[in-house]
Coordinates of C-alpha atoms in Angstrom, one line a residue:
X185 CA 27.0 -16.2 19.8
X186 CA 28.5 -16.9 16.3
X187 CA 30.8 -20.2 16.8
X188 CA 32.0 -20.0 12.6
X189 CA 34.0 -22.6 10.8
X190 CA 34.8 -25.8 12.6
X191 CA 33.6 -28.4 14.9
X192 CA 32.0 -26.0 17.8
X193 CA 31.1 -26.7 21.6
X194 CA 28.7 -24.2 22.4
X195 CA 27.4 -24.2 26.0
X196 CA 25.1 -21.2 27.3
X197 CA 23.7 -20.5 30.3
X198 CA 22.9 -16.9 30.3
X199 CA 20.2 -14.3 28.8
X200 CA 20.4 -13.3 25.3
X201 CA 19.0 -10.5 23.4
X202 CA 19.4 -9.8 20.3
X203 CA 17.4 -6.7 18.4
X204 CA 18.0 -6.0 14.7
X205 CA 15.9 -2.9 13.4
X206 CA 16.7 -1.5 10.2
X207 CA 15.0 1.6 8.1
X208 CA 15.1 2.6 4.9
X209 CA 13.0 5.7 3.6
X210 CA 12.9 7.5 0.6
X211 CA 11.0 11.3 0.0
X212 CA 10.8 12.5 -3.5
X213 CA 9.0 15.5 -5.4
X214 CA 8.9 16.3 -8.9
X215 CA 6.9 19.2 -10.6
X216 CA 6.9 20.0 -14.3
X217 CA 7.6 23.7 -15.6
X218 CA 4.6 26.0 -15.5
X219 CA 5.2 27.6 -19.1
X220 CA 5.7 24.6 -21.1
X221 CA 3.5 23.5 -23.1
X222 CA 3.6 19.7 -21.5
X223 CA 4.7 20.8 -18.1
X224 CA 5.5 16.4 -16.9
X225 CA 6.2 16.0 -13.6
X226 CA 7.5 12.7 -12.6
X227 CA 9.2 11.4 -9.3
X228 CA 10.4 7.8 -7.9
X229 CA 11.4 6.5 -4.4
X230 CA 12.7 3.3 -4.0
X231 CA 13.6 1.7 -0.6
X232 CA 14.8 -1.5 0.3
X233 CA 15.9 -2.5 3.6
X234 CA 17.0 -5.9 4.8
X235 CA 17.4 -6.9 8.7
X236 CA 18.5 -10.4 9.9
X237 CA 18.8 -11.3 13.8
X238 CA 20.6 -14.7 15.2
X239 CA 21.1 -15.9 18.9
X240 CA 23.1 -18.4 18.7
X241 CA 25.0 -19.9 15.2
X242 CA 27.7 -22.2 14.1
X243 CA 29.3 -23.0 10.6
X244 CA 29.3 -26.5 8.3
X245 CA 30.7 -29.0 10.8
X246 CA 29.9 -31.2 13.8
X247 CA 28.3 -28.7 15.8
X248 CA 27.0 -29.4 19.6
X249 CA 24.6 -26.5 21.3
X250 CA 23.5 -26.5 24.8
X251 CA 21.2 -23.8 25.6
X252 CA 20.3 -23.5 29.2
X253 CA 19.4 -19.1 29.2
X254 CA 16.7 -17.3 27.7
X255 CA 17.3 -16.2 23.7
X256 CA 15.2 -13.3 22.8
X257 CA 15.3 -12.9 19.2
X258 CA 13.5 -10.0 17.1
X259 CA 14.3 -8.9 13.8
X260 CA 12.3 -5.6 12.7
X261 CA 12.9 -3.6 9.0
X262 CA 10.9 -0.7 8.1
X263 CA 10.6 1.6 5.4
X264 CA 8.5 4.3 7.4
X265 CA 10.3 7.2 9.6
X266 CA 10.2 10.5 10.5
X267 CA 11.6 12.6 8.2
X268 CA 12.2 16.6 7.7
X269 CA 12.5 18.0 4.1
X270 CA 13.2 21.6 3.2
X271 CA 11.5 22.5 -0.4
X272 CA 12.8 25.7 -2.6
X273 CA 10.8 27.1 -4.6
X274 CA 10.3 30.1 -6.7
X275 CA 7.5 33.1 -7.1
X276 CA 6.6 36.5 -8.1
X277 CA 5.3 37.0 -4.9
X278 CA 6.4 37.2 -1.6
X279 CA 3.5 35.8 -0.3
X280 CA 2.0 33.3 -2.5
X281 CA -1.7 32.0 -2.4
X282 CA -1.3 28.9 -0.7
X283 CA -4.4 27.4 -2.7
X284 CA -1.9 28.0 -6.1
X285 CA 1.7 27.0 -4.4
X286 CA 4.4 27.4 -7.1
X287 CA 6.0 25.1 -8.6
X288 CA 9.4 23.6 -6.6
X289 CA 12.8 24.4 -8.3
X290 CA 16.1 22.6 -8.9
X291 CA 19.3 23.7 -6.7
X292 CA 22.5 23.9 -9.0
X293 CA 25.9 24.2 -7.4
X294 CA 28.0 24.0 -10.6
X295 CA 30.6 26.7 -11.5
X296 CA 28.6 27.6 -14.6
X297 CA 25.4 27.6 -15.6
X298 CA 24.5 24.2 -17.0
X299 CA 24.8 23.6 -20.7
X300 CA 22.7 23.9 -23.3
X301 CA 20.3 22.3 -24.6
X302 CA 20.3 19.4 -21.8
X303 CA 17.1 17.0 -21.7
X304 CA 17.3 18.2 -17.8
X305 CA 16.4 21.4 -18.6
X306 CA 13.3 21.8 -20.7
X307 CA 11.9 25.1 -21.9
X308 CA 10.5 26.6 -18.6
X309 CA 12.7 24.9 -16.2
X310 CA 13.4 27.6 -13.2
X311 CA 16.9 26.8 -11.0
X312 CA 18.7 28.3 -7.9
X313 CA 22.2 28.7 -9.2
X314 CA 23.9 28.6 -5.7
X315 CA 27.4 29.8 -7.3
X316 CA 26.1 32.8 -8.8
X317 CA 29.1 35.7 -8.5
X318 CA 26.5 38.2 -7.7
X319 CA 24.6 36.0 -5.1
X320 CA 25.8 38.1 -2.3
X321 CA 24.7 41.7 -3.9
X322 CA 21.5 43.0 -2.1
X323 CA 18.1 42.6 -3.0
X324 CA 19.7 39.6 -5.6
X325 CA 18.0 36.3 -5.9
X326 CA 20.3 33.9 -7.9
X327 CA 17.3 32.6 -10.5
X328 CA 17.3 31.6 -13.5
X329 CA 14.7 30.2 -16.2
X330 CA 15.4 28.4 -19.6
X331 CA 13.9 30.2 -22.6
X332 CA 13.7 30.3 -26.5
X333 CA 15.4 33.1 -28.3
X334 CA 14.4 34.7 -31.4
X335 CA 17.2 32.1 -33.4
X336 CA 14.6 29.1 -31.5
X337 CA 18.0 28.7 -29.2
X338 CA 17.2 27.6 -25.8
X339 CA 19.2 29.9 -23.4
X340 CA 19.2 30.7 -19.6
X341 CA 18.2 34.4 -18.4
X342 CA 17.9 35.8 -15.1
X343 CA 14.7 36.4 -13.3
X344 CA 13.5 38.4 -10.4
X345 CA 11.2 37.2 -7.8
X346 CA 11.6 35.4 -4.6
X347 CA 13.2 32.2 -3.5
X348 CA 10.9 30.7 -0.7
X349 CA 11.4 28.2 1.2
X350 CA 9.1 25.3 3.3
X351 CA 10.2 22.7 5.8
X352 CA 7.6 19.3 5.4
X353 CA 8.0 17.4 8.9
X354 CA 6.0 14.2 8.6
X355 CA 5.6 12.2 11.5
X356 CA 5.9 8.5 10.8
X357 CA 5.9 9.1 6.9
X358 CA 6.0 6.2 4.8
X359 CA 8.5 6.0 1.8
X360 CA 6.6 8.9 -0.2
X361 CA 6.5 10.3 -4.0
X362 CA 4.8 13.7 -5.2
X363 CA 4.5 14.8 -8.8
X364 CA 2.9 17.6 -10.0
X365 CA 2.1 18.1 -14.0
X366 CA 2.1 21.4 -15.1
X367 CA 1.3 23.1 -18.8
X368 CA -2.0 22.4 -20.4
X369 CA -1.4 18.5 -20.7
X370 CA 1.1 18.2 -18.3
X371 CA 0.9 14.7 -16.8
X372 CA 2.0 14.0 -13.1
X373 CA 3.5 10.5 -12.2
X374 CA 4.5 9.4 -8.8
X375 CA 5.8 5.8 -8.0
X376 CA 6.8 4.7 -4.4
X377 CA 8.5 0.7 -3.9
X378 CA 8.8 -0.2 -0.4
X379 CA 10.6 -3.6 -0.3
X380 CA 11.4 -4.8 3.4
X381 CA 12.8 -8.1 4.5
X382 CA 13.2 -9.5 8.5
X383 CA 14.9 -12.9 9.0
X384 CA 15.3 -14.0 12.6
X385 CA 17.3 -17.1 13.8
X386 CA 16.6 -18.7 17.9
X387 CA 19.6 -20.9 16.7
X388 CA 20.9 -21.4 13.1
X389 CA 23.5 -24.1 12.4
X390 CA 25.0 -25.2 8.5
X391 CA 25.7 -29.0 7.3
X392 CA 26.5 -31.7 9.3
X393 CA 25.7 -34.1 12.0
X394 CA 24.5 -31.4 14.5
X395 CA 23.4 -31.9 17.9
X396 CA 21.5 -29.7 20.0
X397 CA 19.3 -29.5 23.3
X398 CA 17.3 -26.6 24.4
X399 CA 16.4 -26.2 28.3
X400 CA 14.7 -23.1 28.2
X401 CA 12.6 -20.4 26.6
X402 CA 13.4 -19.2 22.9
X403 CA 11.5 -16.4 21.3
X404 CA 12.1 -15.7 18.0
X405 CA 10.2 -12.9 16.0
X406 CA 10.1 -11.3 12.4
X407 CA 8.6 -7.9 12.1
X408 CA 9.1 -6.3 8.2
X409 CA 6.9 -3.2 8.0
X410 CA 6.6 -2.0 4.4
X411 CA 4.7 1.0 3.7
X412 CA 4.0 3.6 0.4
X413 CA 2.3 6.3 -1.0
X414 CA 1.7 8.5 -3.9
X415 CA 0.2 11.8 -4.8
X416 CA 0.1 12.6 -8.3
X417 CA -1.7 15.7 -10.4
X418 CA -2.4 16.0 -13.7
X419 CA -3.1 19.9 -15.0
X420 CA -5.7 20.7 -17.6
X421 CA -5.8 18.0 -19.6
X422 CA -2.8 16.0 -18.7
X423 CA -3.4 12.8 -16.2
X424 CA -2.2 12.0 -13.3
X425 CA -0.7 8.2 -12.5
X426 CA 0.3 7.2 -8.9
X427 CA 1.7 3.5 -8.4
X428 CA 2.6 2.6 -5.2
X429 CA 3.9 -1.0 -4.5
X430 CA 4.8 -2.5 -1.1
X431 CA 6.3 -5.6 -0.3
X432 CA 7.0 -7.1 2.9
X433 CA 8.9 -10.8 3.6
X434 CA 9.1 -12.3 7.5
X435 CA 11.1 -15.6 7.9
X436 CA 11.4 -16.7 11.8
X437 CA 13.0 -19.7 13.2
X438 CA 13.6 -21.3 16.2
X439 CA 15.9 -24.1 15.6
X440 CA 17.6 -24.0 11.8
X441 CA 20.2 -27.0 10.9
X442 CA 21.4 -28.1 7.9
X443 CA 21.9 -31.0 6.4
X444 CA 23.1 -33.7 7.7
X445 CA 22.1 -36.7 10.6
X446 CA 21.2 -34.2 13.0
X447 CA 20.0 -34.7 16.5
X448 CA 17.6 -31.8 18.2
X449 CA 16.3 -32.1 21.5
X450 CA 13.5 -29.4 23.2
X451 CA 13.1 -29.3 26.7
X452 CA 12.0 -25.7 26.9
X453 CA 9.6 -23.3 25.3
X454 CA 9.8 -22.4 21.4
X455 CA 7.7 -19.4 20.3
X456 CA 8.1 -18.2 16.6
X457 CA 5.9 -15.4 15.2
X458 CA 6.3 -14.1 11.6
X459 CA 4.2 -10.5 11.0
X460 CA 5.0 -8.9 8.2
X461 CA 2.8 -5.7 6.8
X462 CA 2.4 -4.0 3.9
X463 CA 0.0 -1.2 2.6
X464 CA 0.2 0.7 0.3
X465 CA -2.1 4.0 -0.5
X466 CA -2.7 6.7 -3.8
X467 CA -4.5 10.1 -4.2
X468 CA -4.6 10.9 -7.8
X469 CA -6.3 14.3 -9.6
X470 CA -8.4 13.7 -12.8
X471 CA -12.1 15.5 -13.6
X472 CA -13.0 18.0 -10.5
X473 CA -10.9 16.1 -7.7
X474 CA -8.8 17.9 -5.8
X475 CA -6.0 17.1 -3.4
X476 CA -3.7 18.7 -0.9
X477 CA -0.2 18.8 -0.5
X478 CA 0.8 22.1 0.8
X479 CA -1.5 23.5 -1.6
X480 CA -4.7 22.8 -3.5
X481 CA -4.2 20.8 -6.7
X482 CA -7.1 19.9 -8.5
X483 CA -7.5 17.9 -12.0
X484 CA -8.9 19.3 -14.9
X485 CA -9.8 17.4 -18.1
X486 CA -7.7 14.0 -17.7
X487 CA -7.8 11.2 -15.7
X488 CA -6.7 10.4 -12.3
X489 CA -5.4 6.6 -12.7
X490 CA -3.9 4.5 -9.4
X491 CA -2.2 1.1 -9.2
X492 CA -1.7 0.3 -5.5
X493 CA -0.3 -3.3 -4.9
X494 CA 0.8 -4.4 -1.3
X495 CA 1.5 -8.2 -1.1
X496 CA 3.6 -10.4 2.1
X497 CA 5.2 -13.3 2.3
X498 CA 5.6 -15.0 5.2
X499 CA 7.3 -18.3 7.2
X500 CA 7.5 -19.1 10.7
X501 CA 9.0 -22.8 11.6
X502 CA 9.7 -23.8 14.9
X503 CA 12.6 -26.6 14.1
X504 CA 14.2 -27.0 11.0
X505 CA 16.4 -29.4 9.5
X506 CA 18.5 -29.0 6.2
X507 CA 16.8 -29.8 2.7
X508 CA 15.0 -33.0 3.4
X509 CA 18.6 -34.9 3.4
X510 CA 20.0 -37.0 6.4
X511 CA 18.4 -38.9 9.2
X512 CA 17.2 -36.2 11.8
X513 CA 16.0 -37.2 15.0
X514 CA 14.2 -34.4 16.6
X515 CA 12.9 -34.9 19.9
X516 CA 10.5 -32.8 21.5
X517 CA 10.0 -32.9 25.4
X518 CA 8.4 -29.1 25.8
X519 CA 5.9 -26.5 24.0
X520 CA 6.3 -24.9 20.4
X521 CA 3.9 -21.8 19.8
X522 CA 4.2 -21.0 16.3
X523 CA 2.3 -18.3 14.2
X524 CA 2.9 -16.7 11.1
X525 CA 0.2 -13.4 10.9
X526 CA 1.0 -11.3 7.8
X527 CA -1.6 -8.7 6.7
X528 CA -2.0 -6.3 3.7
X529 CA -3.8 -3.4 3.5
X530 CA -4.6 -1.1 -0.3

């Protein structure tokens, strides 16, 4: 119930629910080109997602509430889901070893071929040129690979080979980055931010000389869920750096006024819970470790380096009034069952 600007009479006698869930995601892969010399591979997700839930509000005026239902309140914001990506890739064979995956490729849907020279497209950079005019002759694959001709000009030729293609289904996934370095000091960095935010209102009024009484039951509850990870791998001698930060912020309330001489009476049953989580998770290459991601990657002579930081913040109040200005009188007649339980987890 949202009474807005002006002197509101609110009187309810019914059941509310109200359920804000909100995801955000992000997937990324990067890999650097397998003939150049410093092969980097570097990719960045970045997902922010913000869910607010209110039972019953009013603007900045003389605002009277009478609450005689149930309010069932729950604000929830994620940045983990179930996602489905489709990688293209290039290879001379039509069966690659799995345990030595090639490298993914860029799609390019252009008219042309993309100019040259273009900090996008470093020596060694293979593309799918979907607008190719001989795309539809048999036996054609549309691919095309950045090379140095004998005036040092960088140019595009054709290449045979095969276009492949892998679906990744990940159940549950959080916000994700992979980056693979290629070359003999290519260097692979990954960074993931997961930034999730839940507010959740029982009642929230603005300024003025509010008055309110609550019968029943209110439950109010704040649930931000922020989760990352990184896989990163360095070749040869090039390192590999995964940094994956998640951040998560719960603010529940049962009763919020502003200020002014308020007046707040609770007969009922107040419970406020505030739960936010974050975690946040790495698995680098460097010296002889190895990790898999649809394919064997190991490090060679560099270092595998993480930075995984996952960090809450977290409020749960069961009446509040304004900013410490006004003469309040808050009354309280029933039970408030307040908890505010965030955890992080590295």
């Amino acid at each position: 119930i949202s009474g807005g600007a002006g002197a509101n009479f609110i009187k309810n006698t019914a059941d509310i629910d109200v359920n804000s869930s909100g995801i955000g995601s992000g997937f990324s892969y990067a890999s650097g080109a397998h003939l150049s010399w410093d092969g980097d591979g570097e990719s960045f997700s970045n997902a922010v997602i913000n869910s607010t839930a209110t039972g019953i509000s009013a603007g900045n005026e003389n605002n009277t509430v009478i609450n005689k239902g149930k309010l069932t309140i729950l604000a929830k914001a994620s940045t983990v889901k179930s996602i489905t990506q489709t990688i293209r890739y290039w290879s001379e064979q039509e069966n690659p070893d799995e345990n030595n995956p090639p490298a993914p490729i860029t799609s390019v849907d252009s008219d042309t071929l993309p100019t040259l020279p273009d900090d996008n497209y470093p020596v060694g950079k293979t593309i799918f040129w979907t607008k190719d005019p001989k795309s539809g002759d048999a036996d054609y694959v549309p691919s095309y690979r950045t090379i140095t001709n004998s005036n040092d000009d960088l140019v595009w030729v054709h290449i045979d080979g095969y276009i492949l293609e892998k679906t990744i289904t990940l159940a549950n996934a959080p916000t994700y980055a992979f980056a693979n370095g290629n070359g003999l000091t290519g260097t692979g960095k990954a960074t993931a931010k997961g930034y999730s935010y839940a507010t959740a209102y029982g009642m929230q009024l603005g300024n003025g000389d509010n008055n309110i009484i609550n019968k029943t039951e209110i439950n109010v509850s704040a649930r931000p869920e922020a989760k990352t990870e990184v896989t990163a791998d360095g070749d040869a001698f090039g390192d590999a750096v995964g940094t994956p930060h998640s951040f998560a912020v719960a603010r529940a309330y049962g009763i919020s006024v502003g200020s002014g001489n308020n007046w707040i009476m609770n007969d009922g049953t107040i419970n406020v819970t505030a739960a936010p989580r974050a975690s946040a998770k790495f698995r680098v290459t460097g010296g002889d470790i190895c990790i898999w991601f649809f394919g064997w990657h190991c490090g060679g002579g560099g270092d595998g380096k993480g930075d995984a930081v996952a960090s809450f913040d977290s409020l749960a109040v069961g009446i509040m009034t304004g900013n410490g200005t006004g003469n309040n009188e808050i009354i309280n007649n029933g039970v408030l069952n307040v908890e505010s339980i965030g955890r992080a987890h590295v």
